[in-house]
Amino acid sequence: MTALWRALAGLLGGLLRLRSGPQDMPHSPTLLILLLVPYAVLGSVLALGALPLARALWYGPAETALMAALVYGVLALRGRRGRFVQTLSALALVGSFFNAVSVPLTALAQPGNGIGLLILAVLIWSFTVSVHVLRQALEVPVPAAVLVNLGFFFVAYSTLGRLFGLID
């Protein structure tokens, strides 16, 4: 395993255990792009469960762009635009992990087989990690980071849902 992969695995482990924050990510626009690509691809793969292939292929990149815009917006509101690359890198890294875990779980989920509870646990863990990253990036208390993360969720749900015909 190369030093870069070891470093990323260490950062991912720290973020997932709430021991590291976005400030521990390198400030590297190149790394950010390398992390956004799998995030977008996995977002499209997950969308295949609800959308036809042609629309699912656009879902991941659209979700990724929306996440980037929302992160930039809240950081700008708090006067912390300089944290954009590291914050988005951290969210893309953990988001890719959670999306990769979710792909097989959603494929295996059947009514009554209990996998739905596992998906819920992954969702709660993902939400918790995102709150942790946002709290540190924005330097706000946990309740404020929870509200920001909920805001991200509702904006993404309504925007992407309407854009891709998932909601009326």
PDB file of C-alpha atoms in Angstrom:
ATOM      1  CA  MET A   1       0.000   0.000   0.000  1.00  0.00           C
ATOM      2  CA  THR A   2       1.434   3.353  -0.996  1.00  0.00           C
ATOM      3  CA  ALA A   3       1.978   6.125   1.482  1.00  0.00           C
ATOM      4  CA  LEU A   4      -0.930   8.131   0.003  1.00  0.00           C
ATOM      5  CA  TRP A   5      -3.393   5.242   0.445  1.00  0.00           C
ATOM      6  CA  ARG A   6      -2.155   4.620   3.981  1.00  0.00           C
ATOM      7  CA  ALA A   7      -2.560   8.303   4.791  1.00  0.00           C
ATOM      8  CA  LEU A   8      -6.085   8.389   3.321  1.00  0.00           C
ATOM      9  CA  ALA A   9      -7.049   5.232   5.202  1.00  0.00           C
ATOM     10  CA  GLY A  10      -5.745   6.820   8.414  1.00  0.00           C
ATOM     11  CA  LEU A  11      -7.669  10.031   7.758  1.00  0.00           C
ATOM     12  CA  LEU A  12     -10.815   8.071   6.941  1.00  0.00           C
ATOM     13  CA  GLY A  13     -10.491   6.021  10.133  1.00  0.00           C
ATOM     14  CA  GLY A  14     -10.008   9.164  12.195  1.00  0.00           C
ATOM     15  CA  LEU A  15     -13.008  10.879  10.629  1.00  0.00           C
ATOM     16  CA  LEU A  16     -15.236   7.814  11.017  1.00  0.00           C
ATOM     17  CA  ARG A  17     -14.309   7.572  14.708  1.00  0.00           C
ATOM     18  CA  LEU A  18     -14.768  11.341  15.187  1.00  0.00           C
ATOM     19  CA  ARG A  19     -11.114  11.717  16.154  1.00  0.00           C
ATOM     20  CA  SER A  20     -10.019  13.741  13.128  1.00  0.00           C
ATOM     21  CA  GLY A  21     -11.574  16.700  11.430  1.00  0.00           C
ATOM     22  CA  PRO A  22     -11.383  18.515   8.118  1.00  0.00           C
ATOM     23  CA  GLN A  23      -8.351  20.419   9.385  1.00  0.00           C
ATOM     24  CA  ASP A  24      -6.436  17.121   9.259  1.00  0.00           C
ATOM     25  CA  MET A  25      -7.042  16.762   5.513  1.00  0.00           C
ATOM     26  CA  PRO A  26      -4.305  18.109   3.251  1.00  0.00           C
ATOM     27  CA  HIS A  27      -5.174  21.348   1.467  1.00  0.00           C
ATOM     28  CA  SER A  28      -4.907  19.838  -2.009  1.00  0.00           C
ATOM     29  CA  PRO A  29      -7.278  20.743  -4.849  1.00  0.00           C
ATOM     30  CA  THR A  30      -5.918  17.721  -6.754  1.00  0.00           C
ATOM     31  CA  LEU A  31      -6.810  15.369  -3.911  1.00  0.00           C
ATOM     32  CA  LEU A  32     -10.223  17.018  -3.658  1.00  0.00           C
ATOM     33  CA  ILE A  33     -10.958  16.202  -7.299  1.00  0.00           C
ATOM     34  CA  LEU A  34      -9.687  12.647  -6.805  1.00  0.00           C
ATOM     35  CA  LEU A  35     -12.101  12.268  -3.874  1.00  0.00           C
ATOM     36  CA  LEU A  36     -15.070  13.873  -5.631  1.00  0.00           C
ATOM     37  CA  VAL A  37     -14.919  11.472  -8.590  1.00  0.00           C
ATOM     38  CA  PRO A  38     -15.666   8.270  -6.617  1.00  0.00           C
ATOM     39  CA  TYR A  39     -18.232  10.163  -4.565  1.00  0.00           C
ATOM     40  CA  ALA A  40     -20.075  11.151  -7.745  1.00  0.00           C
ATOM     41  CA  VAL A  41     -19.750   7.689  -9.303  1.00  0.00           C
ATOM     42  CA  LEU A  42     -21.060   5.961  -6.191  1.00  0.00           C
ATOM     43  CA  GLY A  43     -23.895   8.488  -5.989  1.00  0.00           C
ATOM     44  CA  SER A  44     -24.891   7.506  -9.509  1.00  0.00           C
ATOM     45  CA  VAL A  45     -24.672   3.804  -8.663  1.00  0.00           C
ATOM     46  CA  LEU A  46     -26.966   4.315  -5.675  1.00  0.00           C
ATOM     47  CA  ALA A  47     -29.384   6.308  -7.837  1.00  0.00           C
ATOM     48  CA  LEU A  48     -29.781   3.318 -10.169  1.00  0.00           C
ATOM     49  CA  GLY A  49     -32.182   1.868  -7.608  1.00  0.00           C
ATOM     50  CA  ALA A  50     -34.626   4.728  -8.209  1.00  0.00           C
ATOM     51  CA  LEU A  51     -33.812   6.172 -11.624  1.00  0.00           C
ATOM     52  CA  PRO A  52     -33.317   4.945 -15.177  1.00  0.00           C
ATOM     53  CA  LEU A  53     -29.678   4.626 -16.221  1.00  0.00           C
ATOM     54  CA  ALA A  54     -29.536   7.848 -18.251  1.00  0.00           C
ATOM     55  CA  ARG A  55     -30.772   9.979 -15.328  1.00  0.00           C
ATOM     56  CA  ALA A  56     -28.840   8.025 -12.687  1.00  0.00           C
ATOM     57  CA  LEU A  57     -25.587   8.799 -14.493  1.00  0.00           C
ATOM     58  CA  TRP A  58     -26.268  12.525 -13.988  1.00  0.00           C
ATOM     59  CA  TYR A  59     -27.507  12.181 -10.413  1.00  0.00           C
ATOM     60  CA  GLY A  60     -24.087  11.606  -8.810  1.00  0.00           C
ATOM     61  CA  PRO A  61     -22.389  14.601 -10.457  1.00  0.00           C
ATOM     62  CA  ALA A  62     -25.416  16.813  -9.702  1.00  0.00           C
ATOM     63  CA  GLU A  63     -25.424  15.742  -6.056  1.00  0.00           C
ATOM     64  CA  THR A  64     -21.675  16.335  -5.848  1.00  0.00           C
ATOM     65  CA  ALA A  65     -21.953  19.830  -7.338  1.00  0.00           C
ATOM     66  CA  LEU A  66     -24.816  20.691  -4.990  1.00  0.00           C
ATOM     67  CA  MET A  67     -22.824  19.485  -1.967  1.00  0.00           C
ATOM     68  CA  ALA A  68     -19.864  21.618  -3.064  1.00  0.00           C
ATOM     69  CA  ALA A  69     -22.089  24.685  -3.474  1.00  0.00           C
ATOM     70  CA  LEU A  70     -23.747  24.187  -0.084  1.00  0.00           C
ATOM     71  CA  VAL A  71     -20.436  23.667   1.702  1.00  0.00           C
ATOM     72  CA  TYR A  72     -18.945  26.735   0.041  1.00  0.00           C
ATOM     73  CA  GLY A  73     -22.033  28.771   0.904  1.00  0.00           C
ATOM     74  CA  VAL A  74     -22.075  27.978   4.622  1.00  0.00           C
ATOM     75  CA  LEU A  75     -18.315  28.417   4.911  1.00  0.00           C
ATOM     76  CA  ALA A  76     -18.585  31.798   3.168  1.00  0.00           C
ATOM     77  CA  LEU A  77     -21.401  32.855   5.515  1.00  0.00           C
ATOM     78  CA  ARG A  78     -19.131  32.064   8.460  1.00  0.00           C
ATOM     79  CA  GLY A  79     -16.138  33.809   6.862  1.00  0.00           C
ATOM     80  CA  ARG A  80     -14.210  30.552   6.492  1.00  0.00           C
ATOM     81  CA  ARG A  81     -13.895  30.121   2.715  1.00  0.00           C
ATOM     82  CA  GLY A  82     -10.275  29.072   3.164  1.00  0.00           C
ATOM     83  CA  ARG A  83     -11.498  25.799   4.677  1.00  0.00           C
ATOM     84  CA  PHE A  84     -13.472  24.806   1.576  1.00  0.00           C
ATOM     85  CA  VAL A  85     -10.962  22.367   0.044  1.00  0.00           C
ATOM     86  CA  GLN A  86     -10.313  20.504   3.291  1.00  0.00           C
ATOM     87  CA  THR A  87     -13.971  20.431   4.356  1.00  0.00           C
ATOM     88  CA  LEU A  88     -15.242  19.200   1.007  1.00  0.00           C
ATOM     89  CA  SER A  89     -12.387  16.683   0.851  1.00  0.00           C
ATOM     90  CA  ALA A  90     -13.366  15.290   4.255  1.00  0.00           C
ATOM     91  CA  LEU A  91     -17.057  15.095   3.315  1.00  0.00           C
ATOM     92  CA  ALA A  92     -16.256  13.451  -0.033  1.00  0.00           C
ATOM     93  CA  LEU A  93     -13.954  10.916   1.632  1.00  0.00           C
ATOM     94  CA  VAL A  94     -16.470   9.834   4.258  1.00  0.00           C
ATOM     95  CA  GLY A  95     -19.340  10.149   1.788  1.00  0.00           C
ATOM     96  CA  SER A  96     -17.581   7.760  -0.600  1.00  0.00           C
ATOM     97  CA  PHE A  97     -17.116   5.297   2.246  1.00  0.00           C
ATOM     98  CA  PHE A  98     -20.753   5.443   3.284  1.00  0.00           C
ATOM     99  CA  ASN A  99     -21.955   5.248  -0.326  1.00  0.00           C
ATOM    100  CA  ALA A 100     -19.715   2.218  -0.931  1.00  0.00           C
ATOM    101  CA  VAL A 101     -21.162   0.525   2.156  1.00  0.00           C
ATOM    102  CA  SER A 102     -24.700   1.432   1.101  1.00  0.00           C
ATOM    103  CA  VAL A 103     -24.514   0.009  -2.437  1.00  0.00           C
ATOM    104  CA  PRO A 104     -24.530  -3.683  -1.440  1.00  0.00           C
ATOM    105  CA  LEU A 105     -26.888  -3.067   1.466  1.00  0.00           C
ATOM    106  CA  THR A 106     -29.521  -1.453  -0.737  1.00  0.00           C
ATOM    107  CA  ALA A 107     -29.104  -4.224  -3.304  1.00  0.00           C
ATOM    108  CA  LEU A 108     -29.708  -6.880  -0.629  1.00  0.00           C
ATOM    109  CA  ALA A 109     -32.507  -5.117   1.228  1.00  0.00           C
ATOM    110  CA  GLN A 110     -35.816  -6.995   1.157  1.00  0.00           C
ATOM    111  CA  PRO A 111     -38.896  -6.480   3.303  1.00  0.00           C
ATOM    112  CA  GLY A 112     -38.401  -8.271   6.586  1.00  0.00           C
ATOM    113  CA  ASN A 113     -34.742  -9.299   6.198  1.00  0.00           C
ATOM    114  CA  GLY A 114     -33.445  -6.729   8.709  1.00  0.00           C
ATOM    115  CA  ILE A 115     -31.071  -5.014   6.305  1.00  0.00           C
ATOM    116  CA  GLY A 116     -33.237  -1.909   6.497  1.00  0.00           C
ATOM    117  CA  LEU A 117     -32.144  -1.527  10.131  1.00  0.00           C
ATOM    118  CA  LEU A 118     -28.522  -1.827   9.086  1.00  0.00           C
ATOM    119  CA  ILE A 119     -29.073   0.847   6.433  1.00  0.00           C
ATOM    120  CA  LEU A 120     -30.623   3.064   9.107  1.00  0.00           C
ATOM    121  CA  ALA A 121     -27.572   2.540  11.345  1.00  0.00           C
ATOM    122  CA  VAL A 122     -25.261   3.492   8.453  1.00  0.00           C
ATOM    123  CA  LEU A 123     -27.394   6.568   7.779  1.00  0.00           C
ATOM    124  CA  ILE A 124     -27.190   7.665  11.429  1.00  0.00           C
ATOM    125  CA  TRP A 125     -23.421   7.077  11.488  1.00  0.00           C
ATOM    126  CA  SER A 126     -23.022   9.042   8.253  1.00  0.00           C
ATOM    127  CA  PHE A 127     -25.103  11.913   9.637  1.00  0.00           C
ATOM    128  CA  THR A 128     -23.038  11.929  12.845  1.00  0.00           C
ATOM    129  CA  VAL A 129     -19.739  12.063  10.963  1.00  0.00           C
ATOM    130  CA  SER A 130     -20.997  14.858   8.696  1.00  0.00           C
ATOM    131  CA  VAL A 131     -22.114  16.858  11.731  1.00  0.00           C
ATOM    132  CA  HIS A 132     -18.671  16.334  13.268  1.00  0.00           C
ATOM    133  CA  VAL A 133     -16.920  17.594  10.114  1.00  0.00           C
ATOM    134  CA  LEU A 134     -19.222  20.613   9.767  1.00  0.00           C
ATOM    135  CA  ARG A 135     -18.958  21.495  13.454  1.00  0.00           C
ATOM    136  CA  GLN A 136     -15.190  21.684  13.224  1.00  0.00           C
ATOM    137  CA  ALA A 137     -15.102  23.459   9.860  1.00  0.00           C
ATOM    138  CA  LEU A 138     -17.667  26.077  10.857  1.00  0.00           C
ATOM    139  CA  GLU A 139     -16.547  26.326  14.502  1.00  0.00           C
ATOM    140  CA  VAL A 140     -20.121  26.053  15.755  1.00  0.00           C
ATOM    141  CA  PRO A 141     -21.735  24.032  18.546  1.00  0.00           C
ATOM    142  CA  VAL A 142     -23.103  20.577  17.756  1.00  0.00           C
ATOM    143  CA  PRO A 143     -26.768  21.719  17.612  1.00  0.00           C
ATOM    144  CA  ALA A 144     -25.878  24.314  14.971  1.00  0.00           C
ATOM    145  CA  ALA A 145     -23.954  21.716  12.936  1.00  0.00           C
ATOM    146  CA  VAL A 146     -26.965  19.385  13.194  1.00  0.00           C
ATOM    147  CA  LEU A 147     -29.185  22.151  11.797  1.00  0.00           C
ATOM    148  CA  VAL A 148     -26.742  22.863   8.966  1.00  0.00           C
ATOM    149  CA  ASN A 149     -26.576  19.165   8.084  1.00  0.00           C
ATOM    150  CA  LEU A 150     -30.376  18.871   8.194  1.00  0.00           C
ATOM    151  CA  GLY A 151     -30.551  21.937   5.970  1.00  0.00           C
ATOM    152  CA  PHE A 152     -28.162  20.282   3.510  1.00  0.00           C
ATOM    153  CA  PHE A 153     -30.361  17.182   3.517  1.00  0.00           C
ATOM    154  CA  PHE A 154     -33.597  19.057   2.875  1.00  0.00           C
ATOM    155  CA  VAL A 155     -32.098  21.276   0.162  1.00  0.00           C
ATOM    156  CA  ALA A 156     -30.591  18.232  -1.562  1.00  0.00           C
ATOM    157  CA  TYR A 157     -33.798  16.227  -1.196  1.00  0.00           C
ATOM    158  CA  SER A 158     -35.995  18.958  -2.638  1.00  0.00           C
ATOM    159  CA  THR A 159     -33.590  20.168  -5.337  1.00  0.00           C
ATOM    160  CA  LEU A 160     -32.437  16.782  -6.587  1.00  0.00           C
ATOM    161  CA  GLY A 161     -35.862  15.238  -6.076  1.00  0.00           C
ATOM    162  CA  ARG A 162     -37.464  17.832  -8.317  1.00  0.00           C
ATOM    163  CA  LEU A 163     -34.625  17.899 -10.812  1.00  0.00           C
ATOM    164  CA  PHE A 164     -34.681  14.138 -11.274  1.00  0.00           C
ATOM    165  CA  GLY A 165     -38.436  13.610 -10.952  1.00  0.00           C
ATOM    166  CA  LEU A 166     -38.311  11.768  -7.646  1.00  0.00           C
ATOM    167  CA  ILE A 167     -40.770  14.165  -5.994  1.00  0.00           C
ATOM    168  CA  ASP A 168     -43.476  16.442  -7.373  1.00  0.00           C
TER     169      ASP A 168
END
